[in-house]
Coordinates of C-alpha atoms and ligand atoms in Angstrom, one line a residue:
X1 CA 0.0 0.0 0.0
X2 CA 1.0 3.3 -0.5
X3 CA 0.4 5.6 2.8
X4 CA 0.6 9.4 3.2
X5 CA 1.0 10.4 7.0
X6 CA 0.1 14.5 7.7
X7 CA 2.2 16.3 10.0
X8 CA 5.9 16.7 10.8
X9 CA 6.9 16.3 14.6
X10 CA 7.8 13.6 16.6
X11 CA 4.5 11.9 16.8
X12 CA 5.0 12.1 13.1
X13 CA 7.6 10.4 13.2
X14 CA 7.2 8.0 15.7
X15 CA 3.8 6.6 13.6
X16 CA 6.3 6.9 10.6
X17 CA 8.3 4.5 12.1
X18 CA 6.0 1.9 13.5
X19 CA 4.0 2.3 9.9
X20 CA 7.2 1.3 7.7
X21 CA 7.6 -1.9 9.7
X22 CA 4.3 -3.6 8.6
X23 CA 4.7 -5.4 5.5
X24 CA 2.0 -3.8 4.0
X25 CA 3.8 -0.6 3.6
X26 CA 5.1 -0.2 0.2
X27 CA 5.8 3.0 0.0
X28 CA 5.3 6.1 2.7
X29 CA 5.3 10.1 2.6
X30 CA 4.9 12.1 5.1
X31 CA 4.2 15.6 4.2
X32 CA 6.1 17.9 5.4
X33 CA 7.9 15.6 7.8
X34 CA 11.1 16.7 8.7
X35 CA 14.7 15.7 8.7
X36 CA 14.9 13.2 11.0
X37 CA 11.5 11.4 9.6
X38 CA 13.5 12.3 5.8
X39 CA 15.9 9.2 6.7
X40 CA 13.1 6.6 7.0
X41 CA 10.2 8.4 4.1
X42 CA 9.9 10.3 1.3
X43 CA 9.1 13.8 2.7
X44 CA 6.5 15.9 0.3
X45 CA 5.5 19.7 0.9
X46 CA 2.2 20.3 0.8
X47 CA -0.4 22.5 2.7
X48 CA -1.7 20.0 5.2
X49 CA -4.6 22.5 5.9
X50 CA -6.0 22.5 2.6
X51 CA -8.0 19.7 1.9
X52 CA -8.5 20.1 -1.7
X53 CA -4.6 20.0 -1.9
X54 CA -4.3 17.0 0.1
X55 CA -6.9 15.3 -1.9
X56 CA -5.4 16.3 -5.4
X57 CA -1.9 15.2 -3.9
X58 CA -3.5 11.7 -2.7
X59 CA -4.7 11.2 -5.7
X60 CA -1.3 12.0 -8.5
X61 CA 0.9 9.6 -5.6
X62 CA -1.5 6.8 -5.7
X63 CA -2.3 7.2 -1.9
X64 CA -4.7 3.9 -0.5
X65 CA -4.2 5.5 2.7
X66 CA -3.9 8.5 5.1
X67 CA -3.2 8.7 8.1
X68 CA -3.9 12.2 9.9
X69 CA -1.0 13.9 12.7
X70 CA -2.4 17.2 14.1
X71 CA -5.6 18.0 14.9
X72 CA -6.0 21.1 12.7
X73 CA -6.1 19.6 9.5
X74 CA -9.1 17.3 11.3
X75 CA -10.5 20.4 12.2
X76 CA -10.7 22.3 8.5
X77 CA -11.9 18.5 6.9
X78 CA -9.3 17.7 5.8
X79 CA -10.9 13.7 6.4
X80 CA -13.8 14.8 5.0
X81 CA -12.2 15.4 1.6
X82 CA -10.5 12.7 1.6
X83 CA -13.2 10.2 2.3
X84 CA -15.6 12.2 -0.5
X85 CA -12.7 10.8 -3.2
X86 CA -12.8 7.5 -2.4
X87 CA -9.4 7.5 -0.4
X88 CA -9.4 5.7 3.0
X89 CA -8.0 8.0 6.1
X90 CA -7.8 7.3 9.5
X91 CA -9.0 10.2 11.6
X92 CA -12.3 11.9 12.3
X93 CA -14.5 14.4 10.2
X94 CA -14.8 17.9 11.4
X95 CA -18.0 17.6 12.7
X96 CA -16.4 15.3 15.2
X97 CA -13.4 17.0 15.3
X98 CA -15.1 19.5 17.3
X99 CA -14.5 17.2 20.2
X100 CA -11.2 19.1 20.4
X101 CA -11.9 21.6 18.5
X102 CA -15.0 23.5 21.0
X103 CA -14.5 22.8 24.5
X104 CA -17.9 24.0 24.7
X105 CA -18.9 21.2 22.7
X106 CA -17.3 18.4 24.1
X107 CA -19.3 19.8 27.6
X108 CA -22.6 19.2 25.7
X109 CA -21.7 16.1 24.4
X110 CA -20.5 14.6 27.9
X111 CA -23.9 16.2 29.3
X112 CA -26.4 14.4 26.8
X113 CA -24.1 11.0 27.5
X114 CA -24.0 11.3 30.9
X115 CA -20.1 11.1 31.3
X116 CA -18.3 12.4 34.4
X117 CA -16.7 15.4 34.1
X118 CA -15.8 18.5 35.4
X119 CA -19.3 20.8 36.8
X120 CA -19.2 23.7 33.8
X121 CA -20.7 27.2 32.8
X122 CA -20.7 28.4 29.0
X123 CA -19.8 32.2 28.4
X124 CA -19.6 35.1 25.8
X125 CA -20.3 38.0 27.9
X126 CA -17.2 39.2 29.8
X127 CA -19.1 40.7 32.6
X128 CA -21.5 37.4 33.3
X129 CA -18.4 35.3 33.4
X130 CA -16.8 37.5 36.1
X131 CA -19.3 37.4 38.0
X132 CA -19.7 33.7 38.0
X133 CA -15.9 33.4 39.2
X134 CA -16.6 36.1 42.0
X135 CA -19.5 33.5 42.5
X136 CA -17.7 30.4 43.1
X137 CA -14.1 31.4 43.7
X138 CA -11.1 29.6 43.5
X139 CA -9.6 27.5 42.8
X140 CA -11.2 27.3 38.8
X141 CA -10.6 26.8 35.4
X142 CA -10.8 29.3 32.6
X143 CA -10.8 27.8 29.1
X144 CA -10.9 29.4 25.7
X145 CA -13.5 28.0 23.5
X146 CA -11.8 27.0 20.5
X147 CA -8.5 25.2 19.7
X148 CA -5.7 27.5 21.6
X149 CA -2.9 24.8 20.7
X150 CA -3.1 24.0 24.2
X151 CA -2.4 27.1 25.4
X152 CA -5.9 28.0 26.1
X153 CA -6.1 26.9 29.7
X154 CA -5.7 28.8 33.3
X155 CA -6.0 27.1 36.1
X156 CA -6.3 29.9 38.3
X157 CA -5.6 29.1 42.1
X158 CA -6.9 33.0 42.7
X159 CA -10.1 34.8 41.8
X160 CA -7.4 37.9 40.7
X161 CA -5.9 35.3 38.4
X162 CA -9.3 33.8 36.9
X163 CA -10.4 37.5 36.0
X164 CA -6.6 38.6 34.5
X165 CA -7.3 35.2 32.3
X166 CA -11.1 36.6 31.7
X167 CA -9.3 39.9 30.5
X168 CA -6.9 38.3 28.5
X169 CA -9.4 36.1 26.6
X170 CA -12.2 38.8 26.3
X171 CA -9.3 41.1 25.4
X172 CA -8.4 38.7 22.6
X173 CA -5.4 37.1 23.6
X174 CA -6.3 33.9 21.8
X175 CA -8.2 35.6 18.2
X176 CA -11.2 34.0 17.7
X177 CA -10.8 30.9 20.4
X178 CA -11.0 33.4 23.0
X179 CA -14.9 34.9 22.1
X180 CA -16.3 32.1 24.0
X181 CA -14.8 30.7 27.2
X182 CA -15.9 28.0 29.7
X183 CA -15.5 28.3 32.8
X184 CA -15.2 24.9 34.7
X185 CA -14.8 23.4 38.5
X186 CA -11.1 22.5 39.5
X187 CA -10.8 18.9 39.5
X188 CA -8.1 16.9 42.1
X189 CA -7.0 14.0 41.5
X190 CA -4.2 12.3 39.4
X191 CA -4.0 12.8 35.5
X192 CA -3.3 10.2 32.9
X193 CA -3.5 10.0 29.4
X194 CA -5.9 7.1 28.0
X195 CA -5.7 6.3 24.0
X196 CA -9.1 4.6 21.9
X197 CA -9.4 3.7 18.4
X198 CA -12.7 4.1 17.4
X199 CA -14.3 3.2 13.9
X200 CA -18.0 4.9 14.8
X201 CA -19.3 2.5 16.5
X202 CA -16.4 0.1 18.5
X203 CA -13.8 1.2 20.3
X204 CA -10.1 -0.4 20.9
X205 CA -8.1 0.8 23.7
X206 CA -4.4 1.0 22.2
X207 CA -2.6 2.0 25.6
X208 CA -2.3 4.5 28.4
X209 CA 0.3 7.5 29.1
X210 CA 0.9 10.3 31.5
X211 CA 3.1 13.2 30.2
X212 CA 4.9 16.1 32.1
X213 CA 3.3 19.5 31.0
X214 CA 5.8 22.0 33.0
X215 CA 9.2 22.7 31.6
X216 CA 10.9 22.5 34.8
X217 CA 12.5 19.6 37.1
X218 CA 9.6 18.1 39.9
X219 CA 6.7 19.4 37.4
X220 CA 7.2 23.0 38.0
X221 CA 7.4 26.5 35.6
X222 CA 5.4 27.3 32.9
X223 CA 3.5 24.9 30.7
X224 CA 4.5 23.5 27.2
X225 CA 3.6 20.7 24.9
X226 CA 5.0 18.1 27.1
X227 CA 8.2 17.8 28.0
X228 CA 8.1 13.6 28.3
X229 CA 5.9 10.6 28.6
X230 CA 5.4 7.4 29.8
X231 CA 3.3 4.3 29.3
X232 CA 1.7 2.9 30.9
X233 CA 0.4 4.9 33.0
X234 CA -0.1 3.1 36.8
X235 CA -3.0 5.3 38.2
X236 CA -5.3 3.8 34.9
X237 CA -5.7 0.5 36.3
X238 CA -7.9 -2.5 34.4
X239 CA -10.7 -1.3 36.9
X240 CA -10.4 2.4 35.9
X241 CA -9.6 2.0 32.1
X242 CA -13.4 -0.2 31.9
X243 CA -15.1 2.4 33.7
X244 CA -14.3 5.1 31.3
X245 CA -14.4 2.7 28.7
X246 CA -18.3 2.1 30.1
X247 CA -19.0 5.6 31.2
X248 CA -17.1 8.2 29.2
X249 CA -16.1 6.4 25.7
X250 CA -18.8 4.2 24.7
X251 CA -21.6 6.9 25.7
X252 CA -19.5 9.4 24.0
X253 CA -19.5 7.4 20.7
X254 CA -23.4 6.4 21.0
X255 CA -23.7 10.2 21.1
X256 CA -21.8 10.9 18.3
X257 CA -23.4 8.5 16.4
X258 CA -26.8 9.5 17.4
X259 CA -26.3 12.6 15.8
X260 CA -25.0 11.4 12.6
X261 CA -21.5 12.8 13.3
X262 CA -19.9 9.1 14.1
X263 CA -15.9 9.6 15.3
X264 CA -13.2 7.6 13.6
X265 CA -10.1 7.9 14.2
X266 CA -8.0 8.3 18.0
X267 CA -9.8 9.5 21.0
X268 CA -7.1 10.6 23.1
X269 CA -9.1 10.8 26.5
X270 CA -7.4 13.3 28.9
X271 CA -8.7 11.9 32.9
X272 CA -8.2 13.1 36.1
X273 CA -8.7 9.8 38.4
X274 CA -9.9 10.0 42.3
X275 CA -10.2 7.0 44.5
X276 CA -10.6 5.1 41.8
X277 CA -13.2 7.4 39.6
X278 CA -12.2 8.6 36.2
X279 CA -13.8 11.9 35.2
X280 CA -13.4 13.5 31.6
X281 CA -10.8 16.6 31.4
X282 CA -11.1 17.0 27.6
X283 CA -10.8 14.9 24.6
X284 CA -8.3 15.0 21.7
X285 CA -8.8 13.9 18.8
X286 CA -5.1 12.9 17.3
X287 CA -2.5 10.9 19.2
X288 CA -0.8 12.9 22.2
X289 CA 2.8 14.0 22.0
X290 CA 4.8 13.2 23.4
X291 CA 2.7 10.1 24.4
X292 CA 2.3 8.9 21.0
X293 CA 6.1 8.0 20.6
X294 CA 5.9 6.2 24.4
X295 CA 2.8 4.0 22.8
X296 CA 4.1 3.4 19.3
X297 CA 7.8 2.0 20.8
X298 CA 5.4 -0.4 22.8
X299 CA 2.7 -1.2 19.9
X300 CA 5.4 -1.6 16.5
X301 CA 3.9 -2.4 13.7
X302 CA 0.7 -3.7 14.6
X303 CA -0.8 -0.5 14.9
X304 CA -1.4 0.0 11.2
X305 CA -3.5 -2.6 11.1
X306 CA -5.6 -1.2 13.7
X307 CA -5.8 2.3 12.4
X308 CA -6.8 0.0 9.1
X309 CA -9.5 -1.5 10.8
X310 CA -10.4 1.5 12.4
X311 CA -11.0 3.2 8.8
X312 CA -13.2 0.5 8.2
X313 CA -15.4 -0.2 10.4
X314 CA -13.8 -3.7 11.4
X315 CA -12.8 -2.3 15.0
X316 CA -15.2 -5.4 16.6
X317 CA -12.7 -8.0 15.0
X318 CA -9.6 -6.5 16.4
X319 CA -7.5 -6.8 19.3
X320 CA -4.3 -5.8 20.6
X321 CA -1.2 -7.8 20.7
X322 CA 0.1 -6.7 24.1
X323 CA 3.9 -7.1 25.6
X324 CA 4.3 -6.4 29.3
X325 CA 6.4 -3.6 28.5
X326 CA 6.9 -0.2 29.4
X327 CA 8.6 2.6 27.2
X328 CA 9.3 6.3 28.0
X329 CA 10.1 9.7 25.9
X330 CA 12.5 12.3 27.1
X331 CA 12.0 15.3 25.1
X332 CA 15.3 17.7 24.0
X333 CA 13.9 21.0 23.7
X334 CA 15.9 24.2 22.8
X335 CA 17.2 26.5 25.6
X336 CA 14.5 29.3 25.9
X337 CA 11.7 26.6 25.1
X338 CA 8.5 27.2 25.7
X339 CA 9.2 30.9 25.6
X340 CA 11.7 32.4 22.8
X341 CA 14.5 30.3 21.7
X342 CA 16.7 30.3 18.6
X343 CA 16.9 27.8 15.8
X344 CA 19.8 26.7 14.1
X345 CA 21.8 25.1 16.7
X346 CA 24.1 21.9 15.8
X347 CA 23.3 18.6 17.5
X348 CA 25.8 16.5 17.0
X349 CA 26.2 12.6 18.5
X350 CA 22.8 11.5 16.8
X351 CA 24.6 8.7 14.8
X352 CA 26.5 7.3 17.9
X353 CA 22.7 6.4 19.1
X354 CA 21.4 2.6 18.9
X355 CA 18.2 2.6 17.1
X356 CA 15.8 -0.8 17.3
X357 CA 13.1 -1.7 18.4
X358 CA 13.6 -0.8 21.7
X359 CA 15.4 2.6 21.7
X360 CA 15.0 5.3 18.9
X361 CA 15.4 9.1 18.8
X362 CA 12.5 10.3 17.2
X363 CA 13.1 13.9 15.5
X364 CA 10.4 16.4 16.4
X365 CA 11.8 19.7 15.2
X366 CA 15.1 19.2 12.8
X367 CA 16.2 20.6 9.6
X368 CA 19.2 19.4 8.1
X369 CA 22.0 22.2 7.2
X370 CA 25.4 21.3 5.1
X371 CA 25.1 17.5 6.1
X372 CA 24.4 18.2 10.0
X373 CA 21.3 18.2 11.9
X374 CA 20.0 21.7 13.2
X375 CA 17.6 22.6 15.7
X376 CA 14.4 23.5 14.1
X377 CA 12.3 24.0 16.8
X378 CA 11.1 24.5 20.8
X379 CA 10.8 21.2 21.1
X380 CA 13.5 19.2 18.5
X381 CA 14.0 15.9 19.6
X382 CA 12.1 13.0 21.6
X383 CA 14.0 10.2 22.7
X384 CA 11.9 7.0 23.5
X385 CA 12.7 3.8 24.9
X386 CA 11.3 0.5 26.1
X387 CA 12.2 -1.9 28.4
X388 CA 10.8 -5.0 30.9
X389 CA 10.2 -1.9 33.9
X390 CA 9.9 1.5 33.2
X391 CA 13.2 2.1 35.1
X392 CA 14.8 -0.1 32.5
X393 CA 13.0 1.9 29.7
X394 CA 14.3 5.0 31.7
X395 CA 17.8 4.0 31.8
X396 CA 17.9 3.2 27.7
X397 CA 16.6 6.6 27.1
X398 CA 18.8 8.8 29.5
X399 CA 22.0 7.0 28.2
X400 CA 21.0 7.6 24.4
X401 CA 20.0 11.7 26.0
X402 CA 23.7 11.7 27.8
X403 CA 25.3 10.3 24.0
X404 CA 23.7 13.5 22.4
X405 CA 26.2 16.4 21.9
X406 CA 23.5 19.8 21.8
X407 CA 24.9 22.4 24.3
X408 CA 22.1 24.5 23.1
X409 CA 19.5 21.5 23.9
X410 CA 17.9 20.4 27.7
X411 CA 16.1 18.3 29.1
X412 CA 14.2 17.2 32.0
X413 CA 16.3 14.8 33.7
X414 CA 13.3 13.5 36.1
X415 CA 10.7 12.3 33.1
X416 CA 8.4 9.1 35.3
X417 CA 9.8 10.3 38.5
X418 CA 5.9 9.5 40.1
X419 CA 5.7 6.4 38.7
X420 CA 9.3 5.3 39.7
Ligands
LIG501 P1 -7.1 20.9 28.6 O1 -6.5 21.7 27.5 O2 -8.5 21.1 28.8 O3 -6.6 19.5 28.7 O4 -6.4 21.6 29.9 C1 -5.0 21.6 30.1 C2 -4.6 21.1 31.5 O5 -5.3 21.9 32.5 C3 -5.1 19.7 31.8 O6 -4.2 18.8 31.3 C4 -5.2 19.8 33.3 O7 -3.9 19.6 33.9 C5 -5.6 21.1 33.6 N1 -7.1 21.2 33.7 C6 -8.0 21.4 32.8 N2 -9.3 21.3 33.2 C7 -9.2 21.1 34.5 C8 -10.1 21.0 35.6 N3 -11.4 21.1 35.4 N4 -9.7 20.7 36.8 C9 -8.3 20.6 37.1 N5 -7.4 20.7 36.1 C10 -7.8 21.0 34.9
LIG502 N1 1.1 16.0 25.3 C1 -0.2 16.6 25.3 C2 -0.9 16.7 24.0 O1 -0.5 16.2 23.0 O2 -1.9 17.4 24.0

């Protein structure tokens, strides 16, 4: 089969990866990819956000099928059009995209299904959303209605900092995403990452991860992408993963459904767990990353046959080929990351690391410059491996991190430090 895969980080790169290795992969672009996915695929520029491009492009490479990255070509239909020219895709339409897309939506949708989540209150009127904070105090949540690229959330532990978020979003901090805002209860509890393939009506879980969102050491500083992951995740026990698979994901999809906007595609299902309870933070609709590159060391090849099934409809048949494994992701970021840093930097030592099955340096943000790699990005590269314990996957990955020679680089040197 032929296979175009949209997007060009690590997650990218990690599904690049585990894609080439099933022998049904005859060929694979990724478009744009970047220099680090360039040594495993063909890389092809195109302008993922337009759907009639993608389609036309599809269509001159011989494409059977496409496998969707980032949520915001998900978001502009980019599914959509492909499915209207006959081309298989895994990923959801943008109808039910807009379980990332509106967290407005997603409230609405967990309402009508009954799942647990976070108690909620929809605004576009700056005034009535201050007064609601002044109502219920803090801590709270503020969230900007549309897709922020995850940036679009305050968790205010003040009622002065819930109305400076209030100002910023009203003020239009955010464009357009910020119009609308939810304001929701603050949840405790731990937070894990749960991943689901869907095909509309079944659902597979594929595995579960918990990333570190702050920059700095012990989960502290400001927030970014994710600065490392690691699977599985301990709090999501078999008990807790079957009750969000009973009360969040399969009422969630009967929803969907019900409304004629089925979801295909990954449900990444963000939880915060209590005593046991799972309730709902938000939904995304693409593979996490960092997680993704934690889960695709662990799942290999079989996963395209999944995301196969998944595009069509054949979910019910399907299960998952489990090791007892565990597999972690250390991301190199540039100095400066996640506020301004410079691009351009030389990492040197990436040839002096093993890559296999079990340890693999996935590129996330690379360019290559006069036959050397260059920092490309805030967050560059992501350095997974797996192991029989996660200390043992910890171990692989910090000794390929120490073989890397990036002065510019960092890293967190305490990725899993709650689970270990
Ligand atoms: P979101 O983009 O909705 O996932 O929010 C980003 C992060 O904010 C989450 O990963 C949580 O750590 C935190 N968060 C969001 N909503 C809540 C909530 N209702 N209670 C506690 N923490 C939350
Ligand atoms: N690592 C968090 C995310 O992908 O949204």
């Amino acid at each position: 089969m032929n296979i175009l895969i949209l997007g060009g980080g690590g997650r990218e790169h990690a599904l690049a990866w585990a894609v080439m290795q099933n022998p049904k992969c005859d060929k694979l672009i990724v478009a744009p990819g970047n220099a680090g996915i360039a040594q495993i695929a063909e890389c092809a520029r195109l302008d993922i956000m337009d759907p009639g491009a993608v389609a036309t492009f599809a269509e001159q490479n011989a494409i059977d099928f496409v496998i969707v990255g980032p949520e915001a070509p998900l978001a502009a239909g980019v599914a959509d059009r492909l499915r209207a020219a006959g081309i298989s895709v895994f990923g959801p339409s943008a109808a039910a995209a807009r379980l990332e897309a509106s967290k407005s939506f997603t409230k609405e949708i967990c309402d009508a299904a009954g799942a647990p989540t976070a108690g909620y209150a929809h605004f576009t009127d700056h005034a009535a959303a201050r007064a609601h904070v002044k109502e219920h105090g803090a801590p709270i949540v503020i969230k900007a209605d549309g897709l922020a690229a995850g940036k679009g959330v305050v968790v205010a532990e003040t009622v002065d900092q819930a109305l400076e978020a209030l100002d910023d979003m009203f003020g239009g901090a955010f464009g357009e995403a910020g119009a609308e805002v939810v304001i929701e209860e603050f949840m405790e509890g731990e937070e894990a990452s749960f991943f689901v393939l869907c095909d509309g009506e079944d659902a597979l879980p594929i595995g579960t991860a918990q990333d570190h969102k702050r920059v700095g050491e012990g989960d502290t500083g400001p927030n970014t992408g994710g600065m490392g992951a690691y699977s599985p995740a301990p709090v999501l026990t078999d008990a807790v993963a079957q009750k969000t698979m009973d009360e969040i994901v399969y009422p969630t999809l009967k929803e969907m459904a019900r409304r004629g906007t089925p979801y295909q595609g990954v449900l990444y299902v963000g939880l915060m767990i209590r005593d046991g309870q799972p309730r709902l933070v938000e939904y995304n609709v693409r593979f996490g990353d960092p997680e993704c590159q934690a889960l695709m060391m662990r799942l290999g090849a079989q996963v395209f046959d999944l995301m196969q099934a998944a595009a069509e409809g054949r979910l019910s048949d399907c299960s998952v080929n489990w090791a007892d494994d565990h597999a972690m992701t250390v991301v190199m970021a540039a100095e400066g990351y996640p506020g301004a840093y410079e691009k351009g930097s030389v990492i040197g030592g990436l040839e002096d690391c093993p890559e296999d099955s079990f340890q693999m340096v996935f590129h996330a943000g690379t360019a290559r410059e006069r036959g050397q790699f260059v920092a490309n990005g805030g967050r560059v590269l992501n350095i997974t491996a797996r192991g029989a314990s996660l200390q043992e996957a910890r171990d692989r990955a910090y000794a390929m991190v120490d073989r890397i020679d990036w002065p510019q680089g960092f890293c967190r040197r305490d990725i899993g430090w709650r689970a270990l």
